[in-house]
XYZ file of C-alpha atoms in Angstrom:
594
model
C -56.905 114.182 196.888
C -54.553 112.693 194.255
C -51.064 111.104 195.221
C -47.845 112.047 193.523
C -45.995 109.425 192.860
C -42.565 109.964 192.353
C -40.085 107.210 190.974
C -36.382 107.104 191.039
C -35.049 105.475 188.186
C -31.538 103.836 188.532
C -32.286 100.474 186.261
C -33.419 99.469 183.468
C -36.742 97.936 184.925
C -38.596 98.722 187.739
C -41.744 97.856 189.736
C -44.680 99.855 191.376
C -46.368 98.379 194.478
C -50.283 99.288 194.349
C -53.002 99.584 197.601
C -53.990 95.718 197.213
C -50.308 93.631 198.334
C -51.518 90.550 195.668
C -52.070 92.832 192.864
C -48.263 94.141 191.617
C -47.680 96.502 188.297
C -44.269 97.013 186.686
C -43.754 99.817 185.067
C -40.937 99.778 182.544
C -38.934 103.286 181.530
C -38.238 104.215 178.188
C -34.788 104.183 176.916
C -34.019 107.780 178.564
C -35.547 106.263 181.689
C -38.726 108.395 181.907
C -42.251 106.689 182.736
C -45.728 106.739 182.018
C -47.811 106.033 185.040
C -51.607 107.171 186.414
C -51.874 110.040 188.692
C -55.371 110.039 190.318
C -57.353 109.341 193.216
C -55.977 105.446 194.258
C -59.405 104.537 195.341
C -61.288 105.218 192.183
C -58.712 103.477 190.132
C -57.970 99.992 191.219
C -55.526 97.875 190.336
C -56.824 95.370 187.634
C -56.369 92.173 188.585
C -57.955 88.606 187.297
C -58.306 84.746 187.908
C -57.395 82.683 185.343
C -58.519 79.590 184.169
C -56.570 77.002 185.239
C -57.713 73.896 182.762
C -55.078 75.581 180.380
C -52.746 73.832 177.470
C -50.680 71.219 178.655
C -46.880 71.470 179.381
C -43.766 69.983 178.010
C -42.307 67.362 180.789
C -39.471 68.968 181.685
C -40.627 72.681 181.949
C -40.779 75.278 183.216
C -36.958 75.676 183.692
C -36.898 77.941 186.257
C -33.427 80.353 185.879
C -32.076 83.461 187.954
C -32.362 86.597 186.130
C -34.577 88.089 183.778
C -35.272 87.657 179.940
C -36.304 90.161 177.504
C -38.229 90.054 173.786
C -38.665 86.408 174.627
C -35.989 83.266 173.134
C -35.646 80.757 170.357
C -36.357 77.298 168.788
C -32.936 76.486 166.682
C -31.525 73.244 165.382
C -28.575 72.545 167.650
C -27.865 68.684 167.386
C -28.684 66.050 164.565
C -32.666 64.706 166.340
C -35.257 65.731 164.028
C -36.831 68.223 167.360
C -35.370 72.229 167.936
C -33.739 73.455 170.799
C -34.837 75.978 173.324
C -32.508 79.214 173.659
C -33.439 82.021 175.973
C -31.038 84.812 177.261
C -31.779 84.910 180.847
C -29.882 87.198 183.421
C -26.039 86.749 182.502
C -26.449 83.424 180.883
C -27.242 82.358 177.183
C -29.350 78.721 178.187
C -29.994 75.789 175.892
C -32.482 73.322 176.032
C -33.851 69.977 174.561
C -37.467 69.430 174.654
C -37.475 67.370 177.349
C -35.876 69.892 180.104
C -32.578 68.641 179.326
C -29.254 70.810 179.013
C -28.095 70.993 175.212
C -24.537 69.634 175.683
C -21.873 72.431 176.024
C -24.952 74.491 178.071
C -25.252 76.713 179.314
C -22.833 79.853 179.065
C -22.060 82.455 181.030
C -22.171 86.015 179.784
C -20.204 89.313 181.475
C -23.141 91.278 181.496
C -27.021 90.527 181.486
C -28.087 89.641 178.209
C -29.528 92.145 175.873
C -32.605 90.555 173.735
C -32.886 87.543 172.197
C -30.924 85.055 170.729
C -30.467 85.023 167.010
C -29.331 82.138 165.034
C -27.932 82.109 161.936
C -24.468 81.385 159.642
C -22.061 84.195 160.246
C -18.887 82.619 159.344
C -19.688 80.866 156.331
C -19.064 77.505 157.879
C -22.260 76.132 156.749
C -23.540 75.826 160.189
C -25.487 78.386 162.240
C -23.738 80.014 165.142
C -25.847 81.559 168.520
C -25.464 85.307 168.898
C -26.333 87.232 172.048
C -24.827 90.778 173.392
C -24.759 91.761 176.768
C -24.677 95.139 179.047
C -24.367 96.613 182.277
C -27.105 98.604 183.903
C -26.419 102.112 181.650
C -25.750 100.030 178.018
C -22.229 101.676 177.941
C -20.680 98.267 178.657
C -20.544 94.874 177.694
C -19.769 91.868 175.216
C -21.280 90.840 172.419
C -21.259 86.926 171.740
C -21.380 84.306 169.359
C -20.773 80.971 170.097
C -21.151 77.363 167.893
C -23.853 74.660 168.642
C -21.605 73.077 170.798
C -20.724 76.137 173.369
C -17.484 76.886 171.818
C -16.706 80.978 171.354
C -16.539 81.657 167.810
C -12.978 82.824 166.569
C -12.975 86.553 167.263
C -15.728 86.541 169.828
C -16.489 87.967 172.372
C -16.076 91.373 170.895
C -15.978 94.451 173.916
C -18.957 96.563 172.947
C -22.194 97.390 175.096
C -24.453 96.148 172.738
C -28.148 97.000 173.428
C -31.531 94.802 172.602
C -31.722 92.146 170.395
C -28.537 91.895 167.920
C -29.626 91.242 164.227
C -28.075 88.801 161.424
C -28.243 89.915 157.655
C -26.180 88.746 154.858
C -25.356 92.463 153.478
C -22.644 91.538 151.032
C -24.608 88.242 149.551
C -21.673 86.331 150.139
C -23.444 83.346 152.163
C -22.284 84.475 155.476
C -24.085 86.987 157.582
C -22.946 89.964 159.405
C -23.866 91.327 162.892
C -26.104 94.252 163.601
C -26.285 95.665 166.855
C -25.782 99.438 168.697
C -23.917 101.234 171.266
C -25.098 103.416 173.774
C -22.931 106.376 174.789
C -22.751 109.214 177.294
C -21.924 112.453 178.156
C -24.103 113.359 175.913
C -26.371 110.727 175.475
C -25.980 109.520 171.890
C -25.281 105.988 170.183
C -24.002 104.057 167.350
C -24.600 101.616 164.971
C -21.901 98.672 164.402
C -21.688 96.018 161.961
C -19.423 93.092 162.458
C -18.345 90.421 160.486
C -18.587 86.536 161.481
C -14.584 86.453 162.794
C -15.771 89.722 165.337
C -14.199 92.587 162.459
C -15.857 95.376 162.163
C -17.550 95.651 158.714
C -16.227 98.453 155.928
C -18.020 102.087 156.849
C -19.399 101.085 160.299
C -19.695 102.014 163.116
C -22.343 105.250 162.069
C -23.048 107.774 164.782
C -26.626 108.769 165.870
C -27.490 112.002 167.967
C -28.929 110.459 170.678
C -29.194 106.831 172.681
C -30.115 103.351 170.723
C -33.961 103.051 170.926
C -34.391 99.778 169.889
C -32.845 96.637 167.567
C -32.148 97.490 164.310
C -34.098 96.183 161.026
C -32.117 94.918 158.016
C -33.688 94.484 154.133
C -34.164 95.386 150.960
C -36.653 98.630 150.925
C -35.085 99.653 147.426
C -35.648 97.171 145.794
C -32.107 96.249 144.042
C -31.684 93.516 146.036
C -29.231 94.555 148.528
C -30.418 95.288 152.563
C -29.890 98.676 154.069
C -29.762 98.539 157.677
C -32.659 100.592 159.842
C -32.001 101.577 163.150
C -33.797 103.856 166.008
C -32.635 107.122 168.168
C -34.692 108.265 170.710
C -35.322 111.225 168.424
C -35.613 109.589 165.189
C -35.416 107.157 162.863
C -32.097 106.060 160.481
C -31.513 104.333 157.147
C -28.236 103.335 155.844
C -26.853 101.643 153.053
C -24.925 98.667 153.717
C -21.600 100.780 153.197
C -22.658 103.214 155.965
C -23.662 105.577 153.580
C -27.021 107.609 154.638
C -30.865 107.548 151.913
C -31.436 110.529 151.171
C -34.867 111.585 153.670
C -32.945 110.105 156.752
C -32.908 110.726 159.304
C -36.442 110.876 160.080
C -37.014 113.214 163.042
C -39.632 113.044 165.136
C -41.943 116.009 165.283
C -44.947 115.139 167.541
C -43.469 115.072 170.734
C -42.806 111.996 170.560
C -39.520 109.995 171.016
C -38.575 106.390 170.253
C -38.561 103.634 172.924
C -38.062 100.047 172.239
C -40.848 99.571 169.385
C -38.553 98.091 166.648
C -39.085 98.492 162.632
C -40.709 96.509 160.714
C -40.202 95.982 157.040
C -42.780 95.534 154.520
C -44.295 96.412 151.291
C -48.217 97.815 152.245
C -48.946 98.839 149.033
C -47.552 96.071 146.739
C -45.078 98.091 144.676
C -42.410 95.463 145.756
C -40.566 98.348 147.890
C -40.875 97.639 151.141
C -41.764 100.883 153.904
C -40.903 101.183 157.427
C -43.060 100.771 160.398
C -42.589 101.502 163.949
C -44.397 102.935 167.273
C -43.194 106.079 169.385
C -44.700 107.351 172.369
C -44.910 111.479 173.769
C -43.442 111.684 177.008
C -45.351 115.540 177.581
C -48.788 116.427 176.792
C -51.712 113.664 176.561
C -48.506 110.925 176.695
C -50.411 109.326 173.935
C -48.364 106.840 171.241
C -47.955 107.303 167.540
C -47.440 104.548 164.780
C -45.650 105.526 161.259
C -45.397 104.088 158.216
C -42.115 105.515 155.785
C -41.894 105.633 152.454
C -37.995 104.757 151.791
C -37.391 108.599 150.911
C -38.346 109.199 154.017
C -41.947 110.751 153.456
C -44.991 109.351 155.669
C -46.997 106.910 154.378
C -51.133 109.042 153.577
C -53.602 108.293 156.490
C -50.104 107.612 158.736
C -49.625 108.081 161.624
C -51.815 106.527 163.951
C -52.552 107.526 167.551
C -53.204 105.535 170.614
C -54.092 106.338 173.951
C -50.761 105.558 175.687
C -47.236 104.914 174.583
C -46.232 102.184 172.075
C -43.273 100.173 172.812
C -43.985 96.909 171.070
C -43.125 96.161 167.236
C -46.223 96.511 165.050
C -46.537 92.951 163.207
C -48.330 93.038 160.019
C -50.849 89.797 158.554
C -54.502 89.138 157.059
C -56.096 89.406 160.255
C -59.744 89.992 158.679
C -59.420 87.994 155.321
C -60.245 90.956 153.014
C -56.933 90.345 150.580
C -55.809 94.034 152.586
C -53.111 94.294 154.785
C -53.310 94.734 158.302
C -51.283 96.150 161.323
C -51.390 95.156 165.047
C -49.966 96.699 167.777
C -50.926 97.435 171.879
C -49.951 100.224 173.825
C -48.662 100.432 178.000
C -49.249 102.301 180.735
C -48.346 101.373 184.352
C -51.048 100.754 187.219
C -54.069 99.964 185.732
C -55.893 97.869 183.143
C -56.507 100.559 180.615
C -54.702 99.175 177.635
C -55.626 98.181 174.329
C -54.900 96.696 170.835
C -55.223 98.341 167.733
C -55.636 97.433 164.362
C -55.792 99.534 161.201
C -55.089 98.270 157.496
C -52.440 99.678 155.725
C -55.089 102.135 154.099
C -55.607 103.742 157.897
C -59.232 102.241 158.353
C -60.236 100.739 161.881
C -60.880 97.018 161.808
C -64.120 95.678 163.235
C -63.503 94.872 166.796
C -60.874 96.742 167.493
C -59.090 98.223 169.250
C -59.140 95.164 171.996
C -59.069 96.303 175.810
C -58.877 97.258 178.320
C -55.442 94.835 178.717
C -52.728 95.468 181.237
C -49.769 97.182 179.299
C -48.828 95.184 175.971
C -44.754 95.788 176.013
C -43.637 93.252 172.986
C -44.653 92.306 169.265
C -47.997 90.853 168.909
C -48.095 87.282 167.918
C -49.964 86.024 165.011
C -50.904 83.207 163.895
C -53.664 80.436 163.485
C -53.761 78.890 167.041
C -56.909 76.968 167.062
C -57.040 75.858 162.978
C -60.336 77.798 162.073
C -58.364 79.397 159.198
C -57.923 82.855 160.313
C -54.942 84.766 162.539
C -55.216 85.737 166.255
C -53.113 87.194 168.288
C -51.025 86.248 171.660
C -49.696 89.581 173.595
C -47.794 89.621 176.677
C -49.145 90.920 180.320
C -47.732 93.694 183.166
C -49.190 91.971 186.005
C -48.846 89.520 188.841
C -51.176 87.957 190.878
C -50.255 86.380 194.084
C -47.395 85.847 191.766
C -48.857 84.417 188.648
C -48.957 85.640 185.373
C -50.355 84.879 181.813
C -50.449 85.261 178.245
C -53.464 86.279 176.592
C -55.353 85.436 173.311
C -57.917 87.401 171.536
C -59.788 85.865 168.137
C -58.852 87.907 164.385
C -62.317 89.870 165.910
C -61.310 90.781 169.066
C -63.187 88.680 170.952
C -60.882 86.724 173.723
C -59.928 83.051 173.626
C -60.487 81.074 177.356
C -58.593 78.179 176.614
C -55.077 80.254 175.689
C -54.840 82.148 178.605
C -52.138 80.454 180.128
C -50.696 80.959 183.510
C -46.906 81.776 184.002
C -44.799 81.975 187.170
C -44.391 85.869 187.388
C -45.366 88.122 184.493
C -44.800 88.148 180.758
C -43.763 91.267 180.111
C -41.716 91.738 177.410
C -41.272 88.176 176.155
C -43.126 87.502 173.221
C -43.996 84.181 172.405
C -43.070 81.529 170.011
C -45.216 79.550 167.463
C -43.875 76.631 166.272
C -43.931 72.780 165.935
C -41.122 71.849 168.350
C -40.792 68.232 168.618
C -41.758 67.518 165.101
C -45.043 65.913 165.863
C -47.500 68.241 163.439
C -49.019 69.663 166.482
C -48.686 73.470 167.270
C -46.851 74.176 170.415
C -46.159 77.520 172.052
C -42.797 78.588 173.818
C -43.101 81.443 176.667
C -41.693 83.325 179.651
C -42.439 84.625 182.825
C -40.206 86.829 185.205
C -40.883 86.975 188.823
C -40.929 90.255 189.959
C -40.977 90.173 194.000
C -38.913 88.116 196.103
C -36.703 85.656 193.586
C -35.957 87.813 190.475
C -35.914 84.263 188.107
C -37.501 83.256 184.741
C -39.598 80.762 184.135
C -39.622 79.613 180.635
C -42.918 76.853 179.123
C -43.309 74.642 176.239
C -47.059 74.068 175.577
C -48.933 71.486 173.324
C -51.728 73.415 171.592
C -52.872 70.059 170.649
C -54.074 71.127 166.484
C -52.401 70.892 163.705
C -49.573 73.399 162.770
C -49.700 75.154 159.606
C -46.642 76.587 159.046
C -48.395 79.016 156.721
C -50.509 80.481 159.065
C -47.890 81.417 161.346
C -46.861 85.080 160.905
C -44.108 86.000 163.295
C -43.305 82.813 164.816
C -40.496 84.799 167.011
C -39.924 88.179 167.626
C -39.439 90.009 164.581
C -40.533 87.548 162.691
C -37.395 85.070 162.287
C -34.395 84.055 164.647
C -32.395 86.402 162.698
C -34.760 88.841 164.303
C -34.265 91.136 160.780
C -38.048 93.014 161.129
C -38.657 91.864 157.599
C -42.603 90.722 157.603
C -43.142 87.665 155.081
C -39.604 86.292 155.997
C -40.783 84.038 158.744
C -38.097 81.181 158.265
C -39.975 78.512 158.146
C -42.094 76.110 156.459
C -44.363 73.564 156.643
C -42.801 69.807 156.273
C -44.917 67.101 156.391
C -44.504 63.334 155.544
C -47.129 62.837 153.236
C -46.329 58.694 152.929
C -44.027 56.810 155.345
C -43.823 53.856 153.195
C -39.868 53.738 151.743
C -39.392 54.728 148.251
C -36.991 52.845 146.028
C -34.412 55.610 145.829
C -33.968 59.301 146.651
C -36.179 61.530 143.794
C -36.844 65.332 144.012
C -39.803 66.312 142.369
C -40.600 69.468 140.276
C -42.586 72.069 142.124
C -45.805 72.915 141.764
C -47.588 75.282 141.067
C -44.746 76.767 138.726
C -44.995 79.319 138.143
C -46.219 80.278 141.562
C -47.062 83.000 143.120
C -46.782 83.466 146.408
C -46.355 80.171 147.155
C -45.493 76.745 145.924
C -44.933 72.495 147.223
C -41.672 71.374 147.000
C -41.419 67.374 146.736
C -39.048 64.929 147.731
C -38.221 61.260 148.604
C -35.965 59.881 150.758
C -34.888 56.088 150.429
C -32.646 55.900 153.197
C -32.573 58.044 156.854
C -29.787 60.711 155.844
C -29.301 64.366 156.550
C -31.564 66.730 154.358
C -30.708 70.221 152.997
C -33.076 71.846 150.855
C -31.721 75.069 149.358
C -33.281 77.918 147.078
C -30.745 80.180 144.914
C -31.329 83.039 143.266
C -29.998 83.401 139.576
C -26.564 84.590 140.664
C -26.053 81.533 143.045
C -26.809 83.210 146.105
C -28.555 81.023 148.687
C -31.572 83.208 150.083
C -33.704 80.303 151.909
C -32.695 77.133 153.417
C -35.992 75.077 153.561
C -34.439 72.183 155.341
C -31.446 71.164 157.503
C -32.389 68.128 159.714
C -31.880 64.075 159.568
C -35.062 63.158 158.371
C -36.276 59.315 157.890
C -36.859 57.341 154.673
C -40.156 58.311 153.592
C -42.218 60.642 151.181
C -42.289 64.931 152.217
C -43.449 68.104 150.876
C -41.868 71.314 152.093
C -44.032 74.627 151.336
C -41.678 77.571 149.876
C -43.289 81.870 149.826
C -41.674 83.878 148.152
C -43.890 87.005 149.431
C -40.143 88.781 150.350
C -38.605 87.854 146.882
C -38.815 89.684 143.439
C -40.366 87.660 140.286
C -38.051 86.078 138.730
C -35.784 82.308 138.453
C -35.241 80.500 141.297
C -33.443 77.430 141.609
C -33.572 74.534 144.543
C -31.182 71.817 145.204
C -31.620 68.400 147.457
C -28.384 67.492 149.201
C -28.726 63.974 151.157
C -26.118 62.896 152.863
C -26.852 59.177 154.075
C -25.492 55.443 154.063
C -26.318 55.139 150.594
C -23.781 57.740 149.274
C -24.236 61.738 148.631
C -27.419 62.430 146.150
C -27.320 65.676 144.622
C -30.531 67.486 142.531
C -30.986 70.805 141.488
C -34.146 72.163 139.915
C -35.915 75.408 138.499
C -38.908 77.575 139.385
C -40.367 80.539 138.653
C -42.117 83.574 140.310
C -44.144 85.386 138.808
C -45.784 88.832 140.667
């Protein structure tokens, strides 16, 4: 006899109790609150359930912080304060928290929101101060109200915020005019009927020329923001539940957009991602959808920017894709690959796929069965053997423990990185990055207890090898705190110190190689402790990457610069130090050459 299972749906998240009282499966509703979830005979499908090794990477003293309410699409490291580590930023219930490394409130932190937040952070300049601000929307329970926030490193409201708009998932930051400053990307969900829109604000909380742009149906997702035209200027990607738009950054509509979907399928949380697959220097447009009739099976597009579909595309998986697709070299054949998991609630019969842009399975794939994979793969060398593997997030708890999970670039798994959480991971993806600045990789995560307390638990592990910078390919969700969905603009790079005796006076070196292509060293010395920016302009003067922004010691460094999103062409960089022995100024050229 099967059992109907019937589920009333009045949040945004919600949880199924199985047969076994240890073993607990959320199931999550799509943005038009329908689910996906097993109908058969409970005692021939069992719950999956699994104990974990607990000799696992070591934790940051100090963590977990353990905060009421519930996080989603994970946080952010940031530079907050003038020590050489980042700061910890996680949206958690109807708070925006900050952290040092050590556990520590950032001062100012935390802040208190009107709504629950709505993604993650994102970090970046929006009002041309020279200084990054902290920007975070909230919602109530239906997305039709809310605040959207930006606030400086020091807690203070930026002038003009908050701005009254139910702003839904992770709000973007894109410089769409070039000016220096970036604007504010984030959606609206309506009702009666259910459709959205798209709003752009500038840094003082105006709304940009042209915005906000209507869509015929509810926000599916963040929005993606880039160049897929290649004249140099973003257009601004954004999901319905039906489709798929592209807009100029006047509000103006490509021509092929929208892209309606015509499989049955519908759009739920699986953001785009922006890249160039076939090495034209035009970037196409990725994303996952999911049916909600029929086999409930999930589909993953590529776009051409007329919006045509890319040959061999789409792909199917078993069950519905909600989870960016993140692009990388995952099997070191010079071809472009995309990874992405599917979810389904109640039992282990996930998996994760992996295709290169061409449509062709890679060996070992698809991974499974996993419990439900809800966010962006992670990738990135973890364990220094040269190659990528990937860190997804889990829909279970057991006896109120969960984990994150880590499979080689073959798809075998990886003991030693499956680390234990306080309630599940689902959708928080992981960060990748060298926190406190010793050249050791360390990993930042989430878990959200789901029975009893309803708190998040956010880690800092020590991977204990050496971080590569280089080998990191989304180091945060959507690849950068600006959380754009470009892949290749990761925001960082690798520093080391290469000699910590003091040179006689500040130098910066000319890069090499140059011409490079896709990446060069950048070298400079420091004769005094000051504070460092290292800046790379285009021809026109417009800054497109800030390599560093830190106090940094006297000593010798070498930064490492891609330029995998940029076009060939003149680049210049420019050392500003800012110390005891006066202001040192240098500017020099480069050249890439595709």
């Amino acid at each position: 006899m099967k059992n109907l299972i019937l589920i009333f749906l009045m949040a945004i998240s919600y949880t199924a109790l199985c047969d076994e009282p240890s073993k607990n499966f959320r199931i999550i509703p799509d943005v038009m609150n329908k689910v996906l979830i097993f109908e058969n005979d409970v005692n021939s499908i069992r719950p999956y359930g699994k104990v974990f090794d607990a000799d696992t990477l070591p934790i940051f003293t100090g963590f977990p912080k353990v905060v009421s309410g519930q996080s989603v699409e994970g946080g952010i490291y940031c530079q907050m304060d003038a020590d050489p580590e980042y700061e910890i930023v996680y949206g958690i219930g109807a708070t925006l928290q900050a952290w040092n490394i050590d556990g520590s409130n950032v001062t100012g932190w935390p802040k208190t929101l009107s709504y629950n937040a709505q993604g993650a952070p994102s970090y970046g300049d929006i009002d041309g101060d020279g200084e990054a601000e902290i920007v975070i929307g909230s919602a109530n329970i239906t997305g039709t109200t809310g605040s959207l926030y930006a606030f400086e490193k020091d807690g203070t409201p930026v002038t003009g915020f908050p701005v009254t708009i139910g702003s839904a998932r992770t709000a973007i930051l894109c410089d769409l005019d070039l000016n220096g400053s970036m604007e504010i990307i984030t959606s609206k969900r309506l009702s009666s009927p259910s459709r959205g829109e798209i709003y752009v604000f500038k840094g003082d909380g105006t709304i940009y020329p042209g915005w906000p742009q209507p869509m015929d149906h509810v926000p599916a997702s963040s929005s993606a923001a880039g160049d897929i035209t290649g004249d140099g200027i973003p257009e601004i990607i954004s999901e319905a539940y039906t489709g798929l738009y592209v807009w100029d950054r006047n509000g103006n509509p490509l021509t092929g957009f929208p892209f309606v979907l015509s499989n049955g399928d519908v759009n739920s949380y699986s953001s785009p991602v922006l890249v160039d697959v076939n090495g034209d220097n035009i970037r196409e447009i990725a994303f996952g959808s999911h049916q909600t009739g029929g086999a409930g099976q999930g589909y993953v597009y590529i776009l051409k920017n007329d919006g045509t579909i890319l040959p061999n595309w789409p792909k199917t998986t078993t069950y519905w894709v909600y989870g960016p697709p993140v692009f990388g070299y995952v099997n070191d054949d010079n071809v472009l690959d995309l990874v992405v998991g599917d979810q389904i609630g109640g039992a282990a019969v996930d998996q994760v796929y992996a295709w290169d842009v061409n449509g062709n399975v890679l060996s070992g794939f698809p991974i499974g069965p996993v419990n439900a994979v809800n966010n962006q793969v992670a990738l990135g060398d973890i364990d220094n053997d040269g190659k990528l593997e990937l860190i997804i997030d889990d829909n279970t708890q057991d006896n109120g423990m969960g984990k994150y999970l880590a499979f080689n670039h073959d798809g075998s798994p990886i003991p030693q990185w499956t680390l234990p959480t306080a309630g599940t991971t689902i959708f928080n993806m992981p960060c990748l990055a060298d926190v406190n600045n010793d050249g050791l990789l360390d990993m930042v995560g989430a878990g959200i207890t789901l029975f009893g307390s309803n708190q998040t638990s956010a880690y800092i592990w020590n991977s204990g090898v050496n971080y590569d910078a280089n080998k990191i390919v989304n180091p945060v969700f959507q690849f950068n705190v600006r959380h754009n969905g470009v892949y290749g603009d990761n925001n960082i790079v690798s520093v080391n110190n290469i000699n910590t005796e003091v040179p006689s006076g500040f130098t910066l070196k000319q890069n090499y190689p140059n011409p490079f292509n896709p990446k060069t060293v950048i070298s400079y010395e420091l004769q005094v402790t000051g504070k460092i920016k290292l800046n790379v302009y285009d021809v026109l003067g417009n800054e497109v990457a800030t390599l560093v922004n830190e106090n940094k010691p006297a000593g010798s460094y070498q930064v490492s610069f891609g330029g995998t999103e940029f076009s060939s062409g003149v680049y210049f960089y420019e050392l500003s130090v800012n110390s005891s022995a006066g202001l040192f100024k240098e500017t020099k050229r480069m050249l890439l050459l595709k």
